[in-house]
Every structure is written in C-alpha cells, then in structure tokens.
Amino acid sequence: MRLFVRLLLLYRSSWGWMALGAVLSLAALLGNVALMGTSGWFIAAMGLAGAVGGTLDYFSPAALIRACAIIRTGGRYAERLVTHEATFRLIARLRTWLFGKMEPQSPLALGRYHSGDLASRLRTDLDRLETAYLRIVLPLVIALAATVLILAWLGRFAAVFVLIEAAALIFSGLAVPLLLSLRSARWSRQRVRLMVRLNEQAIDGMQGMGELLVFGAARRFIARFAAVSGEAVALQARLARLDGLSQAGMLLGSNLALWGVVVAAIPLVRRGDLAPADLVMAGLVALSAFEAVAPLPGAFQSLGAVLESARRIFAMADACPPAAPSREHSGLRPDRCDLRLTGVGFTYDGAAHPAVRALDLDFPQGRRIAVRGPTGAGKSTLVLLLTGLLEPDEGTITLNGRPAGNYDGETRRACFAVASQSPGLFCGTLADNLRLGKPDAGDADLWHVLGVAGLSDFVAAIPNGLNCWLGETGLTISGGQARRLSIARALLRDAPVVVLDEPGEGLDYSSERAMLRAVVEDLRGRSLLLITHRAAGLDLMDDIVFL
C-alpha cells in the first residue's frame, strides 16, 4: 500500500477539490436515501390515515420530498462537475510530474524500455492512475461516511436495525469484495502485463510488417499474437466472473437487510415502540443504503491493476538521475560554444570496455571536425556526452571555459543541432517535421535548408510539396531522403554547433560529398562535428579525430 500512499501524496495539490467532490457526492447519496425513506413513509402514512379516517399534514412531508429530490439532482450534478475538475487537475499534475522526471533521463535510460511498453506506461498506466480517485478513493470514503451516518440514524429506532444493517453492509460491501479481490489481484496484475505484451507485439508487427511478409513469418507472428490475446481474454473472463459474484453478493445483502429490518420491526410495531409508517421508512433506508457500498466491488477489483500501474510508473520515474548541483546561466544560450574535452572517458553499465577512453579534443567555435572510427568505437556516445545526455565517468568537458555540467540541460542542448542516425520523423507534414527545429520558420527558410540538404527538387516534384504527409516515422519517403530531411531540420535550428551523425548512410560517395560541401558553405560561422566512418567530405574538415 506504500505505492497507493505515494500516489495520494502526489495528488496533494488537489486535495481540496477531492474533498469537495467527496462532500457533494455524500450529499447526493444521502439525499437519495432520504428521498426513498421519506417517500415510503409518506405513502404509508397517507394510506394509514385514510384507512382509519385520521388527518395528516402532507405539506411538510411533500416539501421535504421535493427538497430531497433537489439535493439529489443538484448534488449529483455538482458532484460530477467537481470530481471531474479534480480528475482533470490530477491528470495535469501527474503528467507534468512524470514528464519532469523523464526529461532529465538520457536516451540510454529510456531506451531500456520497448516502445510498446513505454507507450503503455504513458497512456494506459497513466489513465489508470488518473482515475484512481474516482474509482477507488472516492467510493471508499463515501462508503465509510455514509455507512456511519445511516447506521446512526437507524439506531434512533432500534439497536437491532443497526446490527442487521451493519452485518449486511459488511458482508456485501467489505467481506465478499475483499475475499474476491485477494483472488483477482494476481489476475489483474497479470492482465496489465499481458496488455503490455500485446502492445509491444502490435508495434513490432506494424513496424516489421514488410519483413514478416517477405520472410513468410506473418502466420507465426499472428499465432503468437493470438496466443497472448487469448490469455488476456481468459483473464478478463475470470475477472468478469468474480465481478458477477460481487454483484450477486450485493443483491443478496441488500435484500437480506430489507427483510431483516422488516422482520425485526414487526414486534416493535405490535408493542407500539415503532410507528407503522416508520417500519416502511426504515426498510427502504436499509435497502437504499446499499448505494453507498455498490461501487466497492469494482474498487477492490481494480486496486490490483492500479497498484501494478503505479509500480510501473514510479519505477520509470525513480530512474531519474539524482538532482544536479546548482547550474549557471540557466535559460541562456551562450553566444558561442567553445568546447574542450580533457581525458574524457565513459563506460556503459555492464560493458567490459569503455565506450570512450581518455579523449582529448579542442573544439573552438567555427571549427569543422570529423570523428572517425569503426562501429562501436564510441562516436555516437561522444555526441551524447557533448549534449549532456550522458555524463563522463572521468575527465572534464568545458563550455566557454566553464564546466559543461554547470549549465542546465536546456541551455546546454540549445548549443547543438543534431542530425542523429535515427531521423526521428513524426506522423505529420514535411513542413511540420522541419519546423520542429525552428517553429517560427517561414516557407522560404524551409526551402533554403531543403536546398542545402539536396531535397528541394524532390519536394517540389511531389504532390502538396511542403504539405506532403510523411506518415509514421517518415514511411512515405526513402531512408536516404529521411536522413537528408533530418539534416535540413538540424540546419534550420538556430544553434552554434551542428552535429551530423553518419549523414551519408544511403547515399553514394559523390552525393554525400556534394551535400557536405553545401552544408559547410551554409554554416555561417557555426561549428560542425561530423561523425562518420566514410571518407566523403573529409577534405572539407579542419581536423580529423580517430577513435
């Protein structure tokens, strides 16, 4: 339960809204119970008065019934309004909190998660935690408060009514749901994990559909997917059966409470200790009180899934690196970026050898440097170290004469425009993807960088031009075109240092060299770091570093 307590503490800023929602929900519920009891009493009293020829003030009960109806209707509307406002505030709080935890994490840390698993955590798990207030916290609070108040009211008539009603409520709202939740908790956790596996397999299937079809593996993939789906459906069926048992227990308990109170009231009516109309009111109150505990079976059953989602979300958030010391120049990008690496080394967790070992590099503003080396030599790791996404295990990196670690992450990354090996294209138009580098860029700016990257003729020839829809991960263009588009986006970004990581993949020697020449001519005083294992364009560099 520590996970649940931690989740509630995270909602601290919305406790006021949560409490107001609980008060309104309780008022609406009590209004409905009072409406049922008063209406039953009024009908019974009117019938008895007519049978014996007596008189009855029907104005006061009628007004009370109208008041209860107004409280029920108005309270329910206000409760929906406030509880949803509280939920939206919880959504905003939880999502911004999680983003704040994820943003400092390096791609290496987030790369440990499968994309399907990450999507499940950011969508399904978050959605489940965001509704924990409505599905678990609110029902538990209302059930407890309403039960105490209703039992206290029934105690005004007879202690036996309290015993009967309390036993029925405990049986239907606590004992049965708790026993079944102990059974369902493991299944709920398993279902969460199975749904994650389904998401992972679905993404793998969509992204690898071409390979599956080419190698004739589609049927095997579908069979594996169907097997996991079947397990999830079977677990859902088990949970549904348990839910049915909970509802059956609720119906049994409510009917036993009604008849128990009625039977216990008969001797009291005979002795004159209880008015006949009050018998009807007590029975209907005992029955309608089960509205307070009706949500509890669902709350207890969903608790296992909520705790599993909380475990997954907090595990990802807790992977955040420890708080850094105070940073200098927060929010300000330096006018120039003179970089110096002295004895820099870095080793990945579990690796037998360092990815970067004792690297010295002087990289003043405006210089063009190529870094060469075979695959695995640490070229891409160098980019992560420079941009602050990784911190060196040894040695120092200085930016304008100051330790680079003194700059906050946003400031430090603002110095770099990176075209990585993975183009990182999103489902949107070509212009949308380019403007990720500079949101206020005009069409003329876009055409300029496309020309430098050698894509202007291609874009001019395709339907819709800049408004061409790229599809997910740039599915509608080739790998070489996607790489050029990533380079164009990096050039569009207003940053002192341009980093091109293997820009020539998918290009022949002459095309790569022509593109690099155009890039060099367009630098306008910016620095260039070229990560490559090819020879094209090396003659355009000021220095070449071998790793």
Coordinates of C-alpha atoms in Angstrom, one line a residue:
M1 CA 0.0 0.0 0.0
R2 CA 3.0 2.3 0.1
L3 CA 2.6 2.8 -3.6
F4 CA -1.0 4.0 -3.1
V5 CA 0.0 6.3 -0.3
R6 CA 2.7 7.8 -2.5
L7 CA 0.2 8.3 -5.3
L8 CA -2.1 10.1 -2.9
L9 CA 0.7 12.3 -1.7
L10 CA 1.4 13.2 -5.3
Y11 CA -2.2 14.5 -5.5
R12 CA -1.6 16.8 -2.6
S13 CA -2.2 20.0 -4.6
S14 CA -5.7 18.8 -5.4
W15 CA -6.8 17.5 -2.0
G16 CA -9.2 20.4 -1.6
W17 CA -11.1 19.6 -4.8
M18 CA -11.0 15.9 -3.9
A19 CA -12.6 16.7 -0.5
L20 CA -15.2 19.0 -2.0
G21 CA -16.1 16.3 -4.5
A22 CA -16.5 13.8 -1.7
V23 CA -18.8 16.1 0.3
L24 CA -21.0 16.7 -2.7
S25 CA -21.1 13.0 -3.5
L26 CA -22.1 12.2 0.0
A27 CA -24.8 14.9 0.0
A28 CA -26.2 13.5 -3.3
L29 CA -26.2 9.9 -1.9
L30 CA -27.8 10.9 1.4
G31 CA -30.4 12.9 -0.5
N32 CA -31.3 9.8 -2.4
V33 CA -31.5 7.7 0.7
A34 CA -33.7 10.3 2.4
L35 CA -35.9 10.6 -0.6
M36 CA -36.5 6.8 -0.6
G37 CA -37.2 6.7 3.1
T38 CA -39.4 9.8 3.2
S39 CA -41.4 8.8 0.2
G40 CA -42.1 5.4 1.6
W41 CA -43.1 6.9 5.0
F42 CA -45.3 9.5 3.3
I43 CA -47.2 6.9 1.2
A44 CA -47.6 4.5 4.1
A45 CA -48.7 7.3 6.5
M46 CA -51.2 8.6 3.9
G47 CA -52.6 5.1 3.5
L48 CA -53.0 4.5 7.2
A49 CA -54.5 7.9 7.7
G50 CA -57.1 7.2 5.1
A51 CA -57.8 3.7 6.5
V52 CA -58.6 5.0 10.0
G53 CA -60.1 8.3 8.9
G54 CA -57.4 10.4 10.5
T55 CA -55.7 13.6 9.4
L56 CA -52.2 14.2 8.2
D57 CA -50.1 17.3 7.5
Y58 CA -49.0 16.4 4.0
F59 CA -47.4 19.8 3.2
S60 CA -44.3 19.3 5.3
P61 CA -43.5 15.7 4.0
A62 CA -44.2 16.9 0.4
A63 CA -41.8 19.8 0.8
L64 CA -39.2 17.5 2.4
I65 CA -39.5 15.1 -0.5
R66 CA -39.0 17.9 -3.0
A67 CA -36.0 19.2 -1.1
C68 CA -34.5 15.7 -1.1
A69 CA -35.1 15.4 -4.8
I70 CA -33.4 18.8 -5.4
I71 CA -30.5 17.8 -3.2
R72 CA -30.1 14.5 -5.0
T73 CA -30.3 16.0 -8.5
G74 CA -28.3 19.2 -7.8
G75 CA -25.8 17.3 -5.6
R76 CA -25.2 14.8 -8.3
Y77 CA -24.7 17.5 -11.0
A78 CA -22.3 19.4 -8.7
E79 CA -20.5 16.2 -7.7
R80 CA -19.9 15.3 -11.3
L81 CA -18.7 18.8 -12.0
V82 CA -16.3 19.0 -9.1
T83 CA -15.0 15.4 -9.2
H84 CA -14.2 15.8 -12.9
E85 CA -12.5 19.1 -12.2
A86 CA -10.4 17.3 -9.6
T87 CA -9.7 14.5 -12.0
F88 CA -8.5 16.9 -14.7
R89 CA -6.3 18.6 -12.2
L90 CA -4.9 15.2 -11.2
I91 CA -4.2 14.5 -14.9
A92 CA -2.3 17.7 -15.3
R93 CA -0.4 17.1 -12.1
L94 CA 0.5 13.5 -12.8
R95 CA 1.5 14.1 -16.5
T96 CA 3.7 17.1 -15.8
W97 CA 5.3 15.4 -12.8
L98 CA 6.1 12.4 -14.9
F99 CA 7.5 14.5 -17.8
G100 CA 9.6 16.4 -15.3
K101 CA 11.0 13.0 -14.1
M102 CA 11.6 11.7 -17.6
E103 CA 13.1 14.8 -19.3
P104 CA 16.4 14.6 -17.4
Q105 CA 16.8 10.9 -18.3
S106 CA 19.1 10.1 -21.1
P107 CA 18.0 8.3 -24.3
L108 CA 20.1 5.4 -22.9
A109 CA 17.9 5.2 -19.8
L110 CA 14.6 5.4 -21.7
G111 CA 16.0 3.1 -24.4
R112 CA 15.8 0.2 -21.9
Y113 CA 12.0 0.2 -22.5
H114 CA 10.4 -1.3 -25.5
S115 CA 8.5 1.4 -27.4
G116 CA 5.2 -0.6 -26.8
D117 CA 6.0 -0.8 -23.1
L118 CA 6.8 2.9 -22.9
A119 CA 3.5 3.7 -24.7
S120 CA 1.6 1.5 -22.3
R121 CA 3.2 3.3 -19.3
L122 CA 2.5 6.8 -20.8
R123 CA -1.1 6.0 -21.8
T124 CA -2.8 3.0 -20.2
D125 CA -0.9 3.1 -16.9
L126 CA -1.3 6.9 -16.5
D127 CA -5.0 6.7 -17.4
R128 CA -5.5 4.1 -14.7
L129 CA -3.8 6.2 -12.1
E130 CA -5.7 9.3 -13.1
T131 CA -9.0 7.6 -12.4
A132 CA -7.9 6.1 -9.1
Y133 CA -9.6 9.0 -7.3
L134 CA -13.0 8.3 -9.0
R135 CA -12.8 4.5 -8.9
I136 CA -11.1 3.8 -5.6
V137 CA -10.6 6.8 -3.2
L138 CA -14.0 8.4 -3.6
P139 CA -16.1 5.2 -3.3
L140 CA -14.1 4.1 -0.2
V141 CA -14.5 7.5 1.5
I142 CA -18.2 7.8 0.7
A143 CA -19.0 4.2 1.7
L144 CA -17.4 4.8 5.1
A145 CA -19.0 8.1 5.8
A146 CA -22.5 7.2 4.5
T147 CA -22.5 3.9 6.4
V148 CA -21.7 5.6 9.7
L149 CA -24.4 8.2 9.2
I150 CA -27.1 5.8 8.1
L151 CA -26.3 3.4 10.9
A152 CA -26.5 6.2 13.4
W153 CA -29.9 7.3 12.0
L154 CA -31.2 3.7 12.1
G155 CA -30.0 3.5 15.7
R156 CA -32.6 6.1 16.7
F157 CA -35.3 3.4 16.1
A158 CA -33.7 0.2 17.4
A159 CA -30.3 -1.2 18.0
V160 CA -31.3 -4.4 16.2
F161 CA -31.7 -2.4 13.0
V162 CA -28.0 -1.2 13.3
L163 CA -26.8 -4.8 13.8
I164 CA -28.7 -6.2 10.9
E165 CA -27.8 -3.3 8.5
A166 CA -24.1 -3.3 9.6
A167 CA -23.8 -7.1 9.1
A168 CA -25.4 -6.9 5.6
L169 CA -23.2 -3.9 4.6
I170 CA -20.0 -5.6 5.9
F171 CA -20.9 -8.8 4.1
S172 CA -21.8 -7.2 0.7
G173 CA -19.5 -4.2 0.7
L174 CA -16.4 -5.4 2.5
A175 CA -16.1 -9.2 3.1
V176 CA -17.2 -10.5 -0.3
P177 CA -15.3 -7.8 -2.3
L178 CA -12.2 -8.2 -0.2
L179 CA -12.1 -12.0 -0.5
L180 CA -12.7 -11.8 -4.2
S181 CA -10.1 -9.1 -4.6
L182 CA -7.5 -11.3 -3.0
R183 CA -8.2 -13.8 -5.7
S184 CA -8.3 -11.2 -8.5
A185 CA -5.3 -9.1 -7.5
R186 CA -2.8 -11.5 -9.2
W187 CA -5.0 -11.8 -12.3
S188 CA -5.3 -8.0 -12.5
R189 CA -1.5 -7.6 -12.4
Q190 CA -1.1 -10.4 -15.0
R191 CA -3.6 -8.8 -17.3
V192 CA -1.7 -5.4 -17.1
R193 CA 1.5 -7.3 -18.2
L194 CA -0.3 -9.2 -20.9
M195 CA -1.7 -5.9 -22.3
V196 CA 1.8 -4.5 -22.4
R197 CA 3.0 -7.6 -24.3
L198 CA 0.1 -7.1 -26.7
N199 CA 1.1 -3.5 -27.3
E200 CA 4.7 -4.5 -27.9
Q201 CA 3.8 -7.2 -30.3
A202 CA 1.3 -5.0 -32.1
I203 CA 4.0 -2.3 -32.6
D204 CA 6.6 -4.9 -33.7
G205 CA 4.1 -6.3 -36.2
M206 CA 3.2 -2.9 -37.6
Q207 CA 6.8 -1.7 -37.9
G208 CA 8.1 -5.0 -39.2
M209 CA 5.2 -6.0 -41.4
G210 CA 7.4 -5.8 -44.5
E211 CA 10.0 -8.2 -43.2
L212 CA 7.3 -10.6 -41.8
L213 CA 5.7 -10.8 -45.3
V214 CA 9.0 -11.1 -47.2
F215 CA 10.3 -13.9 -45.0
G216 CA 6.9 -15.7 -44.7
A217 CA 6.8 -15.2 -40.9
A218 CA 3.4 -13.4 -40.8
R219 CA 1.4 -16.6 -39.8
R220 CA 3.8 -17.4 -36.9
F221 CA 3.6 -13.8 -35.7
I222 CA -0.2 -13.9 -35.9
A223 CA -0.3 -17.2 -33.9
R224 CA 1.9 -15.7 -31.2
F225 CA -0.2 -12.6 -31.0
A226 CA -3.4 -14.6 -30.9
A227 CA -1.9 -16.7 -28.0
V228 CA -1.2 -13.7 -25.9
S229 CA -4.6 -12.2 -26.8
G230 CA -6.3 -15.4 -25.8
E231 CA -4.5 -15.3 -22.4
A232 CA -5.7 -11.7 -21.9
V233 CA -9.3 -12.6 -22.8
A234 CA -9.2 -15.6 -20.5
L235 CA -8.1 -13.5 -17.6
Q236 CA -10.7 -10.9 -18.4
A237 CA -13.4 -13.6 -18.3
R238 CA -12.2 -14.7 -14.9
L239 CA -12.3 -11.2 -13.6
A240 CA -15.8 -10.8 -15.0
R241 CA -17.0 -13.9 -13.2
L242 CA -15.6 -12.5 -10.0
D243 CA -17.4 -9.3 -10.6
G244 CA -20.6 -11.2 -11.2
L245 CA -20.1 -12.9 -7.8
S246 CA -19.6 -9.5 -6.2
Q247 CA -22.8 -8.1 -7.7
A248 CA -24.7 -11.2 -6.6
G249 CA -23.4 -10.7 -3.0
M250 CA -24.5 -7.1 -3.2
L251 CA -28.1 -8.1 -4.2
L252 CA -28.2 -10.8 -1.6
G253 CA -27.0 -8.5 1.1
S254 CA -29.4 -5.7 0.2
N255 CA -32.4 -8.0 0.2
L256 CA -31.4 -9.6 3.5
A257 CA -31.0 -6.2 5.0
L258 CA -34.5 -5.1 3.8
W259 CA -36.2 -8.3 5.1
G260 CA -34.2 -8.4 8.2
V261 CA -35.2 -4.9 9.2
V262 CA -38.8 -5.5 8.3
V263 CA -39.0 -8.8 10.3
A264 CA -37.2 -7.2 13.3
A265 CA -39.6 -4.2 13.2
I266 CA -42.8 -6.3 13.4
P267 CA -42.6 -7.0 17.1
L268 CA -41.7 -3.3 17.7
V269 CA -44.8 -2.2 15.8
R270 CA -47.0 -4.6 17.8
R271 CA -45.7 -3.3 21.1
G272 CA -46.2 0.3 19.9
D273 CA -42.5 1.1 20.1
L274 CA -42.4 1.8 16.4
A275 CA -44.9 3.6 14.2
P276 CA -46.2 1.5 11.3
A277 CA -45.1 4.1 8.7
D278 CA -41.6 4.2 10.3
L279 CA -41.3 0.5 9.5
V280 CA -41.6 1.2 5.8
M281 CA -39.1 4.1 6.1
A282 CA -36.6 2.0 8.0
G283 CA -36.8 -0.8 5.5
L284 CA -36.4 1.4 2.5
V285 CA -33.5 3.3 4.1
A286 CA -31.8 -0.1 4.8
L287 CA -32.3 -1.1 1.2
S288 CA -31.2 2.2 -0.4
A289 CA -28.1 2.4 1.9
F290 CA -26.5 -0.2 -0.4
E291 CA -26.0 2.5 -3.0
A292 CA -23.1 3.6 -0.7
V293 CA -21.3 0.3 -1.0
A294 CA -22.3 -0.7 -4.5
P295 CA -19.0 0.7 -6.1
L296 CA -16.8 -1.1 -3.6
P297 CA -16.5 -4.5 -5.5
G298 CA -15.2 -2.6 -8.6
A299 CA -12.9 -0.5 -6.4
F300 CA -11.4 -3.5 -4.7
Q301 CA -11.1 -5.4 -8.0
S302 CA -9.4 -2.5 -9.8
L303 CA -6.9 -2.0 -6.9
G304 CA -4.5 -4.7 -8.1
A305 CA -4.3 -3.1 -11.6
V306 CA -3.9 0.4 -10.2
L307 CA -1.0 -0.8 -7.9
E308 CA 0.7 -2.5 -10.8
S309 CA 0.4 0.6 -12.9
A310 CA 1.7 2.7 -10.0
R311 CA 4.7 0.3 -9.6
R312 CA 5.5 0.7 -13.3
I313 CA 5.1 4.5 -13.4
F314 CA 7.1 5.0 -10.2
A315 CA 9.8 2.6 -11.4
M316 CA 10.3 4.7 -14.5
A317 CA 10.2 8.0 -12.6
D318 CA 12.7 6.7 -10.0
A319 CA 15.2 6.0 -12.7
C320 CA 15.7 9.8 -12.9
P321 CA 19.3 10.8 -12.1
P322 CA 19.9 12.5 -8.7
A323 CA 19.4 16.2 -8.5
A324 CA 22.3 18.1 -10.0
P325 CA 24.2 20.9 -8.2
S326 CA 23.2 24.5 -8.9
R327 CA 23.6 25.3 -12.5
E328 CA 24.9 28.5 -14.0
H329 CA 23.5 30.5 -16.9
S330 CA 20.2 28.7 -16.6
G331 CA 17.9 29.5 -19.6
L332 CA 20.6 31.4 -21.5
R333 CA 22.3 30.1 -24.6
P334 CA 26.0 31.2 -24.8
D335 CA 26.8 33.5 -27.7
R336 CA 29.5 31.0 -28.8
C337 CA 30.3 27.4 -27.9
D338 CA 34.0 26.7 -27.4
L339 CA 34.2 23.1 -26.3
R340 CA 37.2 21.3 -24.8
L341 CA 37.3 17.7 -23.7
T342 CA 40.2 16.6 -21.4
G343 CA 40.7 13.0 -20.6
V344 CA 37.1 12.1 -21.1
G345 CA 36.1 8.5 -20.6
F346 CA 32.7 6.7 -20.4
T347 CA 31.7 3.1 -19.8
Y348 CA 28.2 1.8 -20.2
D349 CA 26.7 -0.3 -17.4
G350 CA 27.8 -3.9 -17.7
A351 CA 30.2 -3.2 -20.5
A352 CA 33.6 -4.9 -20.3
H353 CA 35.4 -2.0 -22.0
P354 CA 34.9 1.8 -22.1
A355 CA 33.0 3.3 -25.0
V356 CA 35.2 6.4 -24.9
R357 CA 38.6 6.3 -23.3
A358 CA 40.8 9.2 -22.3
L359 CA 39.6 11.5 -25.1
D360 CA 41.2 14.9 -25.6
L361 CA 39.5 17.3 -28.0
D362 CA 39.8 21.1 -28.6
F363 CA 36.7 22.3 -30.5
P364 CA 36.5 26.1 -30.7
Q365 CA 33.6 27.9 -32.2
G366 CA 33.6 27.8 -36.1
R367 CA 35.8 24.8 -36.4
R368 CA 35.0 21.8 -38.5
I369 CA 36.0 18.4 -37.1
A370 CA 35.4 14.9 -38.3
V371 CA 35.4 12.0 -35.9
R372 CA 36.1 8.6 -37.5
G373 CA 36.2 5.1 -36.2
P374 CA 34.7 1.7 -36.7
T375 CA 31.2 0.7 -35.4
G376 CA 31.3 0.6 -31.6
A377 CA 34.2 3.0 -31.3
G378 CA 32.1 5.5 -29.3
K379 CA 31.4 8.1 -32.0
S380 CA 27.7 8.4 -31.1
T381 CA 28.5 8.2 -27.4
L382 CA 30.6 11.3 -27.9
V383 CA 27.6 13.2 -29.2
L384 CA 25.6 12.2 -26.1
L385 CA 28.4 13.3 -23.8
L386 CA 28.7 16.7 -25.6
T387 CA 25.0 17.4 -25.4
G388 CA 24.8 16.4 -21.7
L389 CA 22.6 13.3 -22.3
L390 CA 25.4 11.3 -20.7
E391 CA 27.9 12.5 -18.1
P392 CA 31.5 11.3 -18.4
D393 CA 32.9 8.8 -15.8
E394 CA 36.2 10.6 -15.9
G395 CA 37.7 13.7 -17.4
T396 CA 36.1 17.1 -17.9
I397 CA 34.1 18.8 -20.6
T398 CA 34.2 22.6 -20.6
L399 CA 31.9 25.0 -22.5
N400 CA 33.3 28.5 -22.9
G401 CA 35.9 27.8 -20.2
R402 CA 33.4 26.6 -17.6
P403 CA 32.5 23.0 -16.7
A404 CA 29.7 22.0 -19.1
G405 CA 27.9 20.4 -16.2
N406 CA 27.3 23.8 -14.7
Y407 CA 24.9 24.6 -17.4
D408 CA 21.3 23.3 -17.1
G409 CA 20.3 20.7 -19.6
E410 CA 18.0 23.1 -21.6
T411 CA 20.8 25.6 -22.0
R412 CA 23.4 23.1 -22.9
R413 CA 21.4 21.3 -25.5
A414 CA 20.4 24.7 -27.1
C415 CA 24.1 24.9 -28.2
F416 CA 23.6 21.9 -30.5
A417 CA 21.6 21.0 -33.6
V418 CA 21.9 17.2 -34.1
A419 CA 21.0 15.1 -37.1
S420 CA 21.3 11.6 -35.5
Q421 CA 21.4 8.3 -37.2
S422 CA 17.7 7.8 -36.5
P423 CA 15.9 10.7 -38.3
G424 CA 13.1 10.9 -35.8
L425 CA 10.3 11.8 -38.2
F426 CA 6.8 12.1 -36.9
C427 CA 3.3 11.5 -38.4
G428 CA 2.7 14.9 -39.9
T429 CA 3.5 17.0 -42.9
L430 CA 7.0 17.6 -44.2
A431 CA 6.8 21.2 -43.0
D432 CA 5.7 20.2 -39.6
N433 CA 8.7 17.9 -39.2
L434 CA 11.1 20.6 -40.3
R435 CA 9.6 23.2 -38.0
L436 CA 10.5 21.1 -35.0
G437 CA 13.9 22.6 -35.5
K438 CA 12.5 26.2 -35.6
P439 CA 8.8 26.6 -35.0
D440 CA 8.6 30.1 -36.4
A441 CA 10.5 29.3 -39.6
G442 CA 8.8 30.6 -42.8
D443 CA 8.4 28.7 -46.1
A444 CA 11.5 30.5 -47.5
D445 CA 13.6 29.2 -44.7
L446 CA 12.3 25.6 -45.2
W447 CA 13.1 25.7 -49.0
H448 CA 16.6 27.1 -48.2
V449 CA 17.6 24.2 -45.9
L450 CA 16.0 21.7 -48.2
G451 CA 18.2 23.0 -51.0
V452 CA 21.3 22.6 -48.8
A453 CA 20.3 19.1 -48.0
G454 CA 19.7 18.3 -51.7
L455 CA 15.9 17.8 -51.2
S456 CA 14.4 20.8 -52.8
D457 CA 13.9 19.3 -56.3
F458 CA 12.3 16.2 -54.7
V459 CA 9.9 18.2 -52.5
A460 CA 9.0 20.5 -55.4
A461 CA 8.1 17.4 -57.6
I462 CA 5.8 15.6 -55.1
P463 CA 2.1 16.4 -54.6
N464 CA 1.4 19.0 -51.9
G465 CA 5.1 19.9 -51.6
L466 CA 5.9 21.1 -48.1
N467 CA 2.4 19.9 -47.0
C468 CA 3.2 16.3 -48.1
W469 CA 2.1 13.9 -45.4
L470 CA 5.1 11.8 -44.3
G471 CA 3.3 9.1 -42.3
E472 CA 4.6 7.4 -39.2
T473 CA 8.4 7.5 -38.9
G474 CA 8.5 9.0 -42.5
L475 CA 7.1 5.9 -44.0
T476 CA 6.3 7.6 -47.4
I477 CA 9.9 8.5 -48.1
S478 CA 13.1 6.5 -48.5
G479 CA 15.8 6.1 -45.9
G480 CA 18.2 8.4 -47.7
Q481 CA 15.5 11.1 -48.0
A482 CA 14.6 10.8 -44.4
R483 CA 18.3 11.2 -43.5
R484 CA 18.5 14.4 -45.7
L485 CA 15.3 15.7 -44.1
S486 CA 16.9 15.3 -40.6
I487 CA 20.0 17.2 -41.8
A488 CA 17.8 20.0 -43.1
R489 CA 16.0 20.2 -39.8
A490 CA 19.3 20.5 -37.9
L491 CA 20.5 23.3 -40.2
L492 CA 17.2 25.1 -39.6
R493 CA 17.8 25.1 -35.9
D494 CA 19.5 28.2 -34.6
A495 CA 22.4 26.6 -32.7
P496 CA 26.1 27.4 -32.7
V497 CA 27.2 23.7 -33.2
V498 CA 25.9 21.4 -36.0
V499 CA 26.3 17.7 -35.4
L500 CA 25.9 15.2 -38.3
D501 CA 26.0 11.6 -37.2
E502 CA 26.6 9.3 -40.2
P503 CA 24.9 11.7 -42.7
G504 CA 25.9 9.7 -45.7
E505 CA 24.1 6.5 -45.0
G506 CA 22.0 5.6 -48.0
L507 CA 24.0 8.0 -50.3
D508 CA 26.7 7.3 -52.8
Y509 CA 30.1 8.9 -52.4
S510 CA 29.6 11.8 -54.8
S511 CA 26.1 12.6 -53.5
E512 CA 27.4 12.6 -49.9
R513 CA 30.3 14.8 -50.7
A514 CA 28.1 17.3 -52.6
M515 CA 25.7 17.5 -49.7
L516 CA 28.5 18.0 -47.1
R517 CA 30.0 20.8 -49.3
A518 CA 26.7 22.5 -49.3
V519 CA 26.4 22.1 -45.6
V520 CA 29.9 23.6 -45.0
E521 CA 29.1 26.6 -47.2
D522 CA 25.9 27.2 -45.3
L523 CA 27.4 27.1 -41.8
R524 CA 27.9 30.9 -41.5
G525 CA 30.3 30.7 -38.6
R526 CA 28.8 27.7 -36.9
S527 CA 30.9 24.7 -35.8
L528 CA 30.5 21.3 -37.5
L529 CA 31.0 17.9 -35.9
L530 CA 30.9 15.2 -38.5
I531 CA 30.6 11.6 -37.2
T532 CA 31.4 9.2 -39.9
H533 CA 33.3 6.1 -40.9
R534 CA 33.4 7.1 -44.6
A535 CA 35.9 9.2 -46.5
A536 CA 33.5 11.5 -48.3
G537 CA 33.9 15.2 -47.3
L538 CA 36.9 14.7 -45.1
D539 CA 38.9 17.2 -47.2
L540 CA 36.4 19.8 -46.1
M541 CA 37.2 19.4 -42.4
D542 CA 39.8 21.3 -40.4
D543 CA 40.7 18.3 -38.2
I544 CA 40.1 14.6 -38.2
V545 CA 39.9 12.7 -34.9
F546 CA 40.2 8.9 -34.9
L547 CA 38.6 6.8 -32.1

